[in-house]
JSON list of C-alpha atoms in Angstrom, two decimals:
[
{"chain": "B", "resi": 28, "resn": "LEU", "atom": "CA", "xyz": [-10.94, 23.35, -11.65]},
{"chain": "B", "resi": 29, "resn": "SER", "atom": "CA", "xyz": [-10.93, 23.33, -7.88]},
{"chain": "B", "resi": 30, "resn": "LEU", "atom": "CA", "xyz": [-11.92, 19.66, -7.55]},
{"chain": "B", "resi": 31, "resn": "GLY", "atom": "CA", "xyz": [-8.37, 18.32, -7.58]},
{"chain": "B", "resi": 32, "resn": "ALA", "atom": "CA", "xyz": [-6.76, 21.30, -5.90]},
{"chain": "B", "resi": 33, "resn": "GLY", "atom": "CA", "xyz": [-7.31, 20.20, -2.31]},
{"chain": "B", "resi": 34, "resn": "LYS", "atom": "CA", "xyz": [-4.66, 20.62, 0.33]},
{"chain": "B", "resi": 35, "resn": "ALA", "atom": "CA", "xyz": [-4.32, 18.59, 3.46]},
{"chain": "B", "resi": 36, "resn": "GLY", "atom": "CA", "xyz": [-2.49, 18.96, 6.69]},
{"chain": "B", "resi": 37, "resn": "ILE", "atom": "CA", "xyz": [-2.20, 16.94, 9.84]},
{"chain": "B", "resi": 38, "resn": "THR", "atom": "CA", "xyz": [-2.17, 18.45, 13.28]},
{"chain": "B", "resi": 39, "resn": "PRO", "atom": "CA", "xyz": [0.21, 17.03, 15.89]},
{"chain": "B", "resi": 40, "resn": "THR", "atom": "CA", "xyz": [-2.78, 15.57, 17.74]},
{"chain": "B", "resi": 41, "resn": "ARG", "atom": "CA", "xyz": [-4.05, 13.83, 14.60]},
{"chain": "B", "resi": 42, "resn": "MET", "atom": "CA", "xyz": [-0.55, 12.50, 13.89]},
{"chain": "B", "resi": 43, "resn": "GLU", "atom": "CA", "xyz": [-0.39, 11.06, 17.40]},
{"chain": "B", "resi": 44, "resn": "ILE", "atom": "CA", "xyz": [-3.69, 9.27, 16.75]},
{"chain": "B", "resi": 45, "resn": "TYR", "atom": "CA", "xyz": [-2.34, 7.87, 13.46]},
{"chain": "B", "resi": 46, "resn": "GLN", "atom": "CA", "xyz": [0.86, 6.79, 15.21]},
{"chain": "B", "resi": 47, "resn": "LYS", "atom": "CA", "xyz": [-1.05, 4.90, 17.90]},
{"chain": "B", "resi": 48, "resn": "ALA", "atom": "CA", "xyz": [-3.23, 3.25, 15.28]},
{"chain": "B", "resi": 49, "resn": "ALA", "atom": "CA", "xyz": [-0.13, 2.29, 13.28]},
{"chain": "B", "resi": 50, "resn": "VAL", "atom": "CA", "xyz": [1.42, 0.63, 16.36]},
{"chain": "B", "resi": 51, "resn": "THR", "atom": "CA", "xyz": [-1.79, -1.34, 16.92]},
{"chain": "B", "resi": 52, "resn": "VAL", "atom": "CA", "xyz": [-2.07, -2.45, 13.28]},
{"chain": "B", "resi": 53, "resn": "ALA", "atom": "CA", "xyz": [1.62, -3.35, 13.01]},
{"chain": "B", "resi": 54, "resn": "ASN", "atom": "CA", "xyz": [1.40, -5.42, 16.19]},
{"chain": "B", "resi": 55, "resn": "LEU", "atom": "CA", "xyz": [-1.71, -7.18, 14.89]},
{"chain": "B", "resi": 56, "resn": "ILE", "atom": "CA", "xyz": [0.07, -8.05, 11.63]},
{"chain": "B", "resi": 57, "resn": "VAL", "atom": "CA", "xyz": [2.96, -9.74, 13.45]},
{"chain": "B", "resi": 58, "resn": "ASP", "atom": "CA", "xyz": [0.81, -11.34, 16.15]},
{"chain": "B", "resi": 59, "resn": "PRO", "atom": "CA", "xyz": [1.42, -15.12, 16.09]},
{"chain": "B", "resi": 60, "resn": "SER", "atom": "CA", "xyz": [-2.28, -15.86, 15.55]},
{"chain": "B", "resi": 61, "resn": "ARG", "atom": "CA", "xyz": [-2.46, -13.59, 12.48]},
{"chain": "B", "resi": 62, "resn": "ARG", "atom": "CA", "xyz": [0.99, -13.36, 10.95]},
{"chain": "B", "resi": 63, "resn": "ASN", "atom": "CA", "xyz": [0.51, -16.11, 8.37]},
{"chain": "B", "resi": 64, "resn": "PHE", "atom": "CA", "xyz": [-2.20, -14.06, 6.67]},
{"chain": "B", "resi": 65, "resn": "ILE", "atom": "CA", "xyz": [0.14, -11.25, 5.51]},
{"chain": "B", "resi": 66, "resn": "ILE", "atom": "CA", "xyz": [3.66, -12.48, 6.22]},
{"chain": "B", "resi": 67, "resn": "THR", "atom": "CA", "xyz": [4.25, -14.96, 3.42]},
{"chain": "B", "resi": 68, "resn": "CYS", "atom": "CA", "xyz": [7.78, -15.98, 4.40]},
{"chain": "B", "resi": 69, "resn": "LYS", "atom": "CA", "xyz": [9.41, -17.41, 7.51]},
{"chain": "B", "resi": 70, "resn": "PRO", "atom": "CA", "xyz": [12.58, -15.94, 9.01]},
{"chain": "B", "resi": 71, "resn": "THR", "atom": "CA", "xyz": [15.52, -18.30, 9.31]},
{"chain": "B", "resi": 72, "resn": "ASP", "atom": "CA", "xyz": [15.57, -17.50, 13.03]},
{"chain": "B", "resi": 73, "resn": "GLU", "atom": "CA", "xyz": [12.74, -15.69, 14.83]},
{"chain": "B", "resi": 74, "resn": "ARG", "atom": "CA", "xyz": [15.26, -14.24, 17.32]},
{"chain": "B", "resi": 75, "resn": "ALA", "atom": "CA", "xyz": [17.31, -12.45, 14.65]},
{"chain": "B", "resi": 76, "resn": "ALA", "atom": "CA", "xyz": [16.99, -10.19, 11.65]},
{"chain": "B", "resi": 77, "resn": "ASP", "atom": "CA", "xyz": [16.27, -11.78, 8.28]},
{"chain": "B", "resi": 78, "resn": "ARG", "atom": "CA", "xyz": [16.85, -9.25, 5.51]},
{"chain": "B", "resi": 79, "resn": "THR", "atom": "CA", "xyz": [15.46, -11.49, 2.74]},
{"chain": "B", "resi": 80, "resn": "CYS", "atom": "CA", "xyz": [12.15, -12.16, 4.47]},
{"chain": "B", "resi": 81, "resn": "ALA", "atom": "CA", "xyz": [11.82, -8.54, 5.63]},
{"chain": "B", "resi": 82, "resn": "THR", "atom": "CA", "xyz": [12.41, -7.35, 2.06]},
{"chain": "B", "resi": 83, "resn": "LYS", "atom": "CA", "xyz": [9.64, -9.59, 0.77]},
{"chain": "B", "resi": 84, "resn": "VAL", "atom": "CA", "xyz": [7.15, -8.55, 3.45]},
{"chain": "B", "resi": 85, "resn": "ILE", "atom": "CA", "xyz": [7.91, -4.82, 3.20]},
{"chain": "B", "resi": 86, "resn": "GLY", "atom": "CA", "xyz": [7.74, -4.97, -0.60]},
{"chain": "B", "resi": 87, "resn": "ASP", "atom": "CA", "xyz": [4.41, -6.83, -0.62]},
{"chain": "B", "resi": 88, "resn": "VAL", "atom": "CA", "xyz": [2.73, -4.84, 2.16]},
{"chain": "B", "resi": 89, "resn": "GLY", "atom": "CA", "xyz": [4.22, -1.54, 0.98]},
{"chain": "B", "resi": 90, "resn": "ARG", "atom": "CA", "xyz": [2.78, -2.07, -2.51]},
{"chain": "B", "resi": 91, "resn": "LEU", "atom": "CA", "xyz": [-0.72, -2.53, -1.13]},
{"chain": "B", "resi": 92, "resn": "LEU", "atom": "CA", "xyz": [-0.55, 0.27, 1.43]},
{"chain": "B", "resi": 93, "resn": "SER", "atom": "CA", "xyz": [1.08, 2.80, -0.90]},
{"chain": "B", "resi": 94, "resn": "ARG", "atom": "CA", "xyz": [-1.17, 1.72, -3.76]},
{"chain": "B", "resi": 95, "resn": "LYS", "atom": "CA", "xyz": [1.89, 1.25, -5.97]},
{"chain": "B", "resi": 96, "resn": "PRO", "atom": "CA", "xyz": [5.24, -0.52, -5.66]},
{"chain": "B", "resi": 97, "resn": "LEU", "atom": "CA", "xyz": [7.75, 1.06, -3.32]},
{"chain": "B", "resi": 98, "resn": "THR", "atom": "CA", "xyz": [10.91, 2.35, -4.93]},
{"chain": "B", "resi": 99, "resn": "ASP", "atom": "CA", "xyz": [13.94, 0.20, -4.14]},
{"chain": "B", "resi": 100, "resn": "ASP", "atom": "CA", "xyz": [15.38, 2.99, -1.98]},
{"chain": "B", "resi": 101, "resn": "ARG", "atom": "CA", "xyz": [12.19, 3.39, 0.08]},
{"chain": "B", "resi": 102, "resn": "ARG", "atom": "CA", "xyz": [11.78, -0.37, 0.47]},
{"chain": "B", "resi": 103, "resn": "ASP", "atom": "CA", "xyz": [15.42, -0.75, 1.52]},
{"chain": "B", "resi": 104, "resn": "ALA", "atom": "CA", "xyz": [15.07, 2.05, 4.10]},
{"chain": "B", "resi": 105, "resn": "TYR", "atom": "CA", "xyz": [12.14, 0.25, 5.73]},
{"chain": "B", "resi": 106, "resn": "VAL", "atom": "CA", "xyz": [14.00, -3.06, 5.58]},
{"chain": "B", "resi": 107, "resn": "GLU", "atom": "CA", "xyz": [16.98, -1.42, 7.27]},
{"chain": "B", "resi": 108, "resn": "GLN", "atom": "CA", "xyz": [14.67, -0.23, 10.07]},
{"chain": "B", "resi": 109, "resn": "ALA", "atom": "CA", "xyz": [13.35, -3.78, 10.47]},
{"chain": "B", "resi": 110, "resn": "VAL", "atom": "CA", "xyz": [16.85, -5.27, 10.54]},
{"chain": "B", "resi": 111, "resn": "LYS", "atom": "CA", "xyz": [18.19, -2.77, 13.09]},
{"chain": "B", "resi": 112, "resn": "ALA", "atom": "CA", "xyz": [15.15, -3.14, 15.34]},
{"chain": "B", "resi": 113, "resn": "ALA", "atom": "CA", "xyz": [15.24, -6.95, 15.10]},
{"chain": "B", "resi": 114, "resn": "ASP", "atom": "CA", "xyz": [18.94, -6.92, 16.05]},
{"chain": "B", "resi": 115, "resn": "ARG", "atom": "CA", "xyz": [18.26, -4.59, 18.99]},
{"chain": "B", "resi": 116, "resn": "LEU", "atom": "CA", "xyz": [15.19, -6.49, 20.20]},
{"chain": "B", "resi": 117, "resn": "ASN", "atom": "CA", "xyz": [16.41, -10.01, 19.31]},
{"chain": "B", "resi": 118, "resn": "ASP", "atom": "CA", "xyz": [13.08, -10.61, 17.57]},
{"chain": "B", "resi": 119, "resn": "PHE", "atom": "CA", "xyz": [12.45, -10.68, 13.82]},
{"chain": "B", "resi": 120, "resn": "TYR", "atom": "CA", "xyz": [8.73, -9.97, 14.20]},
{"chain": "B", "resi": 121, "resn": "ALA", "atom": "CA", "xyz": [9.23, -7.08, 16.62]},
{"chain": "B", "resi": 122, "resn": "GLY", "atom": "CA", "xyz": [11.69, -5.54, 14.15]},
{"chain": "B", "resi": 123, "resn": "LEU", "atom": "CA", "xyz": [9.26, -6.03, 11.31]},
{"chain": "B", "resi": 124, "resn": "SER", "atom": "CA", "xyz": [6.54, -4.38, 13.41]},
{"chain": "B", "resi": 125, "resn": "VAL", "atom": "CA", "xyz": [8.71, -1.27, 13.81]},
{"chain": "B", "resi": 126, "resn": "ALA", "atom": "CA", "xyz": [9.17, -1.00, 10.03]},
{"chain": "B", "resi": 127, "resn": "LEU", "atom": "CA", "xyz": [5.46, -1.62, 9.35]},
{"chain": "B", "resi": 128, "resn": "GLU", "atom": "CA", "xyz": [4.57, 1.11, 11.83]},
{"chain": "B", "resi": 129, "resn": "ALA", "atom": "CA", "xyz": [6.82, 3.55, 9.96]},
{"chain": "B", "resi": 130, "resn": "LEU", "atom": "CA", "xyz": [5.28, 2.50, 6.65]},
{"chain": "B", "resi": 131, "resn": "LEU", "atom": "CA", "xyz": [1.75, 2.99, 7.98]},
{"chain": "B", "resi": 132, "resn": "VAL", "atom": "CA", "xyz": [2.40, 6.62, 8.96]},
{"chain": "B", "resi": 133, "resn": "SER", "atom": "CA", "xyz": [4.29, 7.55, 5.79]},
{"chain": "B", "resi": 134, "resn": "PRO", "atom": "CA", "xyz": [2.75, 10.33, 3.68]},
{"chain": "B", "resi": 135, "resn": "ASN", "atom": "CA", "xyz": [2.41, 7.94, 0.72]},
{"chain": "B", "resi": 136, "resn": "VAL", "atom": "CA", "xyz": [0.05, 5.81, 2.78]},
{"chain": "B", "resi": 137, "resn": "LEU", "atom": "CA", "xyz": [-1.82, 8.56, 4.64]},
{"chain": "B", "resi": 138, "resn": "PHE", "atom": "CA", "xyz": [-2.43, 10.78, 1.63]},
{"chain": "B", "resi": 139, "resn": "VAL", "atom": "CA", "xyz": [-3.76, 10.08, -1.84]},
{"chain": "B", "resi": 140, "resn": "THR", "atom": "CA", "xyz": [-1.54, 11.78, -4.36]},
{"chain": "B", "resi": 141, "resn": "GLU", "atom": "CA", "xyz": [-2.05, 11.60, -8.08]},
{"chain": "B", "resi": 142, "resn": "ASN", "atom": "CA", "xyz": [0.59, 11.65, -10.77]},
{"chain": "B", "resi": 143, "resn": "SER", "atom": "CA", "xyz": [0.13, 12.34, -14.42]},
{"chain": "B", "resi": 144, "resn": "GLU", "atom": "CA", "xyz": [2.02, 11.35, -17.53]},
{"chain": "B", "resi": 145, "resn": "PRO", "atom": "CA", "xyz": [1.89, 12.32, -21.19]},
{"chain": "B", "resi": 146, "resn": "ASP", "atom": "CA", "xyz": [-1.14, 10.82, -22.93]},
{"chain": "B", "resi": 147, "resn": "PRO", "atom": "CA", "xyz": [0.10, 8.91, -25.99]},
{"chain": "B", "resi": 148, "resn": "ARG", "atom": "CA", "xyz": [-3.35, 9.09, -27.61]},
{"chain": "B", "resi": 149, "resn": "ASN", "atom": "CA", "xyz": [-3.56, 12.86, -27.22]},
{"chain": "B", "resi": 150, "resn": "PRO", "atom": "CA", "xyz": [-0.19, 14.55, -27.81]},
{"chain": "B", "resi": 151, "resn": "GLY", "atom": "CA", "xyz": [0.34, 17.56, -25.60]},
{"chain": "B", "resi": 152, "resn": "MET", "atom": "CA", "xyz": [-2.20, 16.31, -23.05]},
{"chain": "B", "resi": 153, "resn": "GLU", "atom": "CA", "xyz": [-1.72, 14.57, -19.72]},
{"chain": "B", "resi": 154, "resn": "ARG", "atom": "CA", "xyz": [-3.52, 11.59, -18.18]},
{"chain": "B", "resi": 155, "resn": "LEU", "atom": "CA", "xyz": [-3.44, 9.96, -14.76]},
{"chain": "B", "resi": 156, "resn": "ASP", "atom": "CA", "xyz": [-0.68, 7.38, -14.48]},
{"chain": "B", "resi": 157, "resn": "ALA", "atom": "CA", "xyz": [-1.89, 3.80, -14.05]},
{"chain": "B", "resi": 158, "resn": "TYR", "atom": "CA", "xyz": [-1.49, 3.71, -10.26]},
{"chain": "B", "resi": 159, "resn": "SER", "atom": "CA", "xyz": [-3.32, 7.01, -9.78]},
{"chain": "B", "resi": 160, "resn": "LEU", "atom": "CA", "xyz": [-6.12, 5.75, -12.03]},
{"chain": "B", "resi": 161, "resn": "ALA", "atom": "CA", "xyz": [-6.32, 2.48, -10.06]},
{"chain": "B", "resi": 162, "resn": "THR", "atom": "CA", "xyz": [-6.50, 4.38, -6.78]},
{"chain": "B", "resi": 163, "resn": "ARG", "atom": "CA", "xyz": [-9.13, 6.81, -8.04]},
{"chain": "B", "resi": 164, "resn": "LEU", "atom": "CA", "xyz": [-11.29, 3.97, -9.42]},
{"chain": "B", "resi": 165, "resn": "SER", "atom": "CA", "xyz": [-11.00, 1.93, -6.25]},
{"chain": "B", "resi": 166, "resn": "LEU", "atom": "CA", "xyz": [-11.76, 4.80, -3.91]},
{"chain": "B", "resi": 167, "resn": "PHE", "atom": "CA", "xyz": [-14.72, 5.84, -6.07]},
{"chain": "B", "resi": 168, "resn": "LEU", "atom": "CA", "xyz": [-16.29, 2.40, -6.43]},
{"chain": "B", "resi": 169, "resn": "TRP", "atom": "CA", "xyz": [-15.15, 0.59, -3.30]},
{"chain": "B", "resi": 170, "resn": "ASN", "atom": "CA", "xyz": [-14.13, 3.37, -0.91]},
{"chain": "B", "resi": 171, "resn": "ALA", "atom": "CA", "xyz": [-10.98, 1.32, -0.35]},
{"chain": "B", "resi": 172, "resn": "ALA", "atom": "CA", "xyz": [-7.47, 0.95, -1.69]},
{"chain": "B", "resi": 173, "resn": "PRO", "atom": "CA", "xyz": [-6.95, -1.02, -4.91]},
{"chain": "B", "resi": 174, "resn": "ASP", "atom": "CA", "xyz": [-6.80, -4.79, -4.59]},
{"chain": "B", "resi": 175, "resn": "ASP", "atom": "CA", "xyz": [-4.00, -6.94, -5.94]},
{"chain": "B", "resi": 176, "resn": "GLU", "atom": "CA", "xyz": [-5.73, -7.56, -9.27]},
{"chain": "B", "resi": 177, "resn": "LEU", "atom": "CA", "xyz": [-6.27, -3.85, -9.95]},
{"chain": "B", "resi": 178, "resn": "LEU", "atom": "CA", "xyz": [-2.65, -3.09, -9.03]},
{"chain": "B", "resi": 179, "resn": "LYS", "atom": "CA", "xyz": [-1.50, -5.84, -11.40]},
{"chain": "B", "resi": 180, "resn": "ALA", "atom": "CA", "xyz": [-3.55, -4.23, -14.19]},
{"chain": "B", "resi": 181, "resn": "ALA", "atom": "CA", "xyz": [-1.80, -0.94, -13.43]},
{"chain": "B", "resi": 182, "resn": "GLU", "atom": "CA", "xyz": [1.60, -2.66, -13.39]},
{"chain": "B", "resi": 183, "resn": "ASN", "atom": "CA", "xyz": [1.18, -4.46, -16.70]},
{"chain": "B", "resi": 184, "resn": "GLY", "atom": "CA", "xyz": [-0.33, -1.43, -18.46]},
{"chain": "B", "resi": 185, "resn": "SER", "atom": "CA", "xyz": [-3.69, -3.02, -19.28]},
{"chain": "B", "resi": 186, "resn": "LEU", "atom": "CA", "xyz": [-5.54, -0.51, -17.09]},
{"chain": "B", "resi": 187, "resn": "GLN", "atom": "CA", "xyz": [-4.51, 2.26, -19.50]},
{"chain": "B", "resi": 188, "resn": "THR", "atom": "CA", "xyz": [-6.21, 0.54, -22.45]},
{"chain": "B", "resi": 189, "resn": "PRO", "atom": "CA", "xyz": [-9.95, 0.98, -23.12]},
{"chain": "B", "resi": 190, "resn": "LYS", "atom": "CA", "xyz": [-10.51, -2.81, -23.03]},
{"chain": "B", "resi": 191, "resn": "GLY", "atom": "CA", "xyz": [-8.46, -3.30, -19.85]},
{"chain": "B", "resi": 192, "resn": "LEU", "atom": "CA", "xyz": [-10.16, -0.38, -18.11]},
{"chain": "B", "resi": 193, "resn": "ALA", "atom": "CA", "xyz": [-13.60, -1.70, -19.03]},
{"chain": "B", "resi": 194, "resn": "ARG", "atom": "CA", "xyz": [-12.66, -5.18, -17.77]},
{"chain": "B", "resi": 195, "resn": "GLN", "atom": "CA", "xyz": [-11.56, -3.79, -14.40]},
{"chain": "B", "resi": 196, "resn": "VAL", "atom": "CA", "xyz": [-14.59, -1.50, -14.02]},
{"chain": "B", "resi": 197, "resn": "ASP", "atom": "CA", "xyz": [-16.94, -4.40, -14.84]},
{"chain": "B", "resi": 198, "resn": "ARG", "atom": "CA", "xyz": [-15.13, -6.61, -12.30]},
{"chain": "B", "resi": 199, "resn": "MET", "atom": "CA", "xyz": [-15.33, -3.93, -9.64]},
{"chain": "B", "resi": 200, "resn": "LEU", "atom": "CA", "xyz": [-19.03, -3.25, -10.33]},
{"chain": "B", "resi": 201, "resn": "ALA", "atom": "CA", "xyz": [-19.77, -6.98, -10.00]},
{"chain": "B", "resi": 202, "resn": "SER", "atom": "CA", "xyz": [-17.87, -7.22, -6.71]},
{"chain": "B", "resi": 203, "resn": "ALA", "atom": "CA", "xyz": [-19.58, -7.48, -3.32]},
{"chain": "B", "resi": 204, "resn": "ARG", "atom": "CA", "xyz": [-17.30, -4.61, -2.28]},
{"chain": "B", "resi": 205, "resn": "LEU", "atom": "CA", "xyz": [-19.35, -2.20, -4.43]},
{"chain": "B", "resi": 206, "resn": "GLU", "atom": "CA", "xyz": [-22.27, -2.04, -2.03]},
{"chain": "B", "resi": 207, "resn": "ASP", "atom": "CA", "xyz": [-20.02, -1.13, 0.92]},
{"chain": "B", "resi": 208, "resn": "GLY", "atom": "CA", "xyz": [-18.16, 1.43, -1.17]},
{"chain": "B", "resi": 209, "resn": "VAL", "atom": "CA", "xyz": [-21.27, 3.15, -2.44]},
{"chain": "B", "resi": 210, "resn": "ARG", "atom": "CA", "xyz": [-22.75, 3.33, 1.04]}
]
């Protein structure tokens, strides 16, 4: 019973460490030598905000970091941060870095939370929702966040079927990531 009843807190010192790490990671993501790896769109003008490109990047990166899609409201709040910072700094990538930093220190990224839903196969019982199941599987087998394929299985509902779950577990067990995760 006590396995899933853990509580977590962050001291101000630990939060400062996370904040500094978030700045470093965000700056690495937007660095000209690395930005094409994660940033899959180009702003219309690098010296100005580009809401469309920022929305795409924040949505894509937020989904991976949060281990589930961001709600429209949360995504739009981060995009607004990127737009305001880009306007202030006259630099799309600097503005995007500010929003990515905020995303990296959000509780949904720092903490693993699990959600349940009614289990259609067992009336009156609960089961992990698909994203919580994907996260739990990935952390257990790979000691890492779910990859794009596992998140897609959660999104399309196949992870909640016995066949889909078995397919993903088999894929994860066959992955080179298993050895690192088990270690």
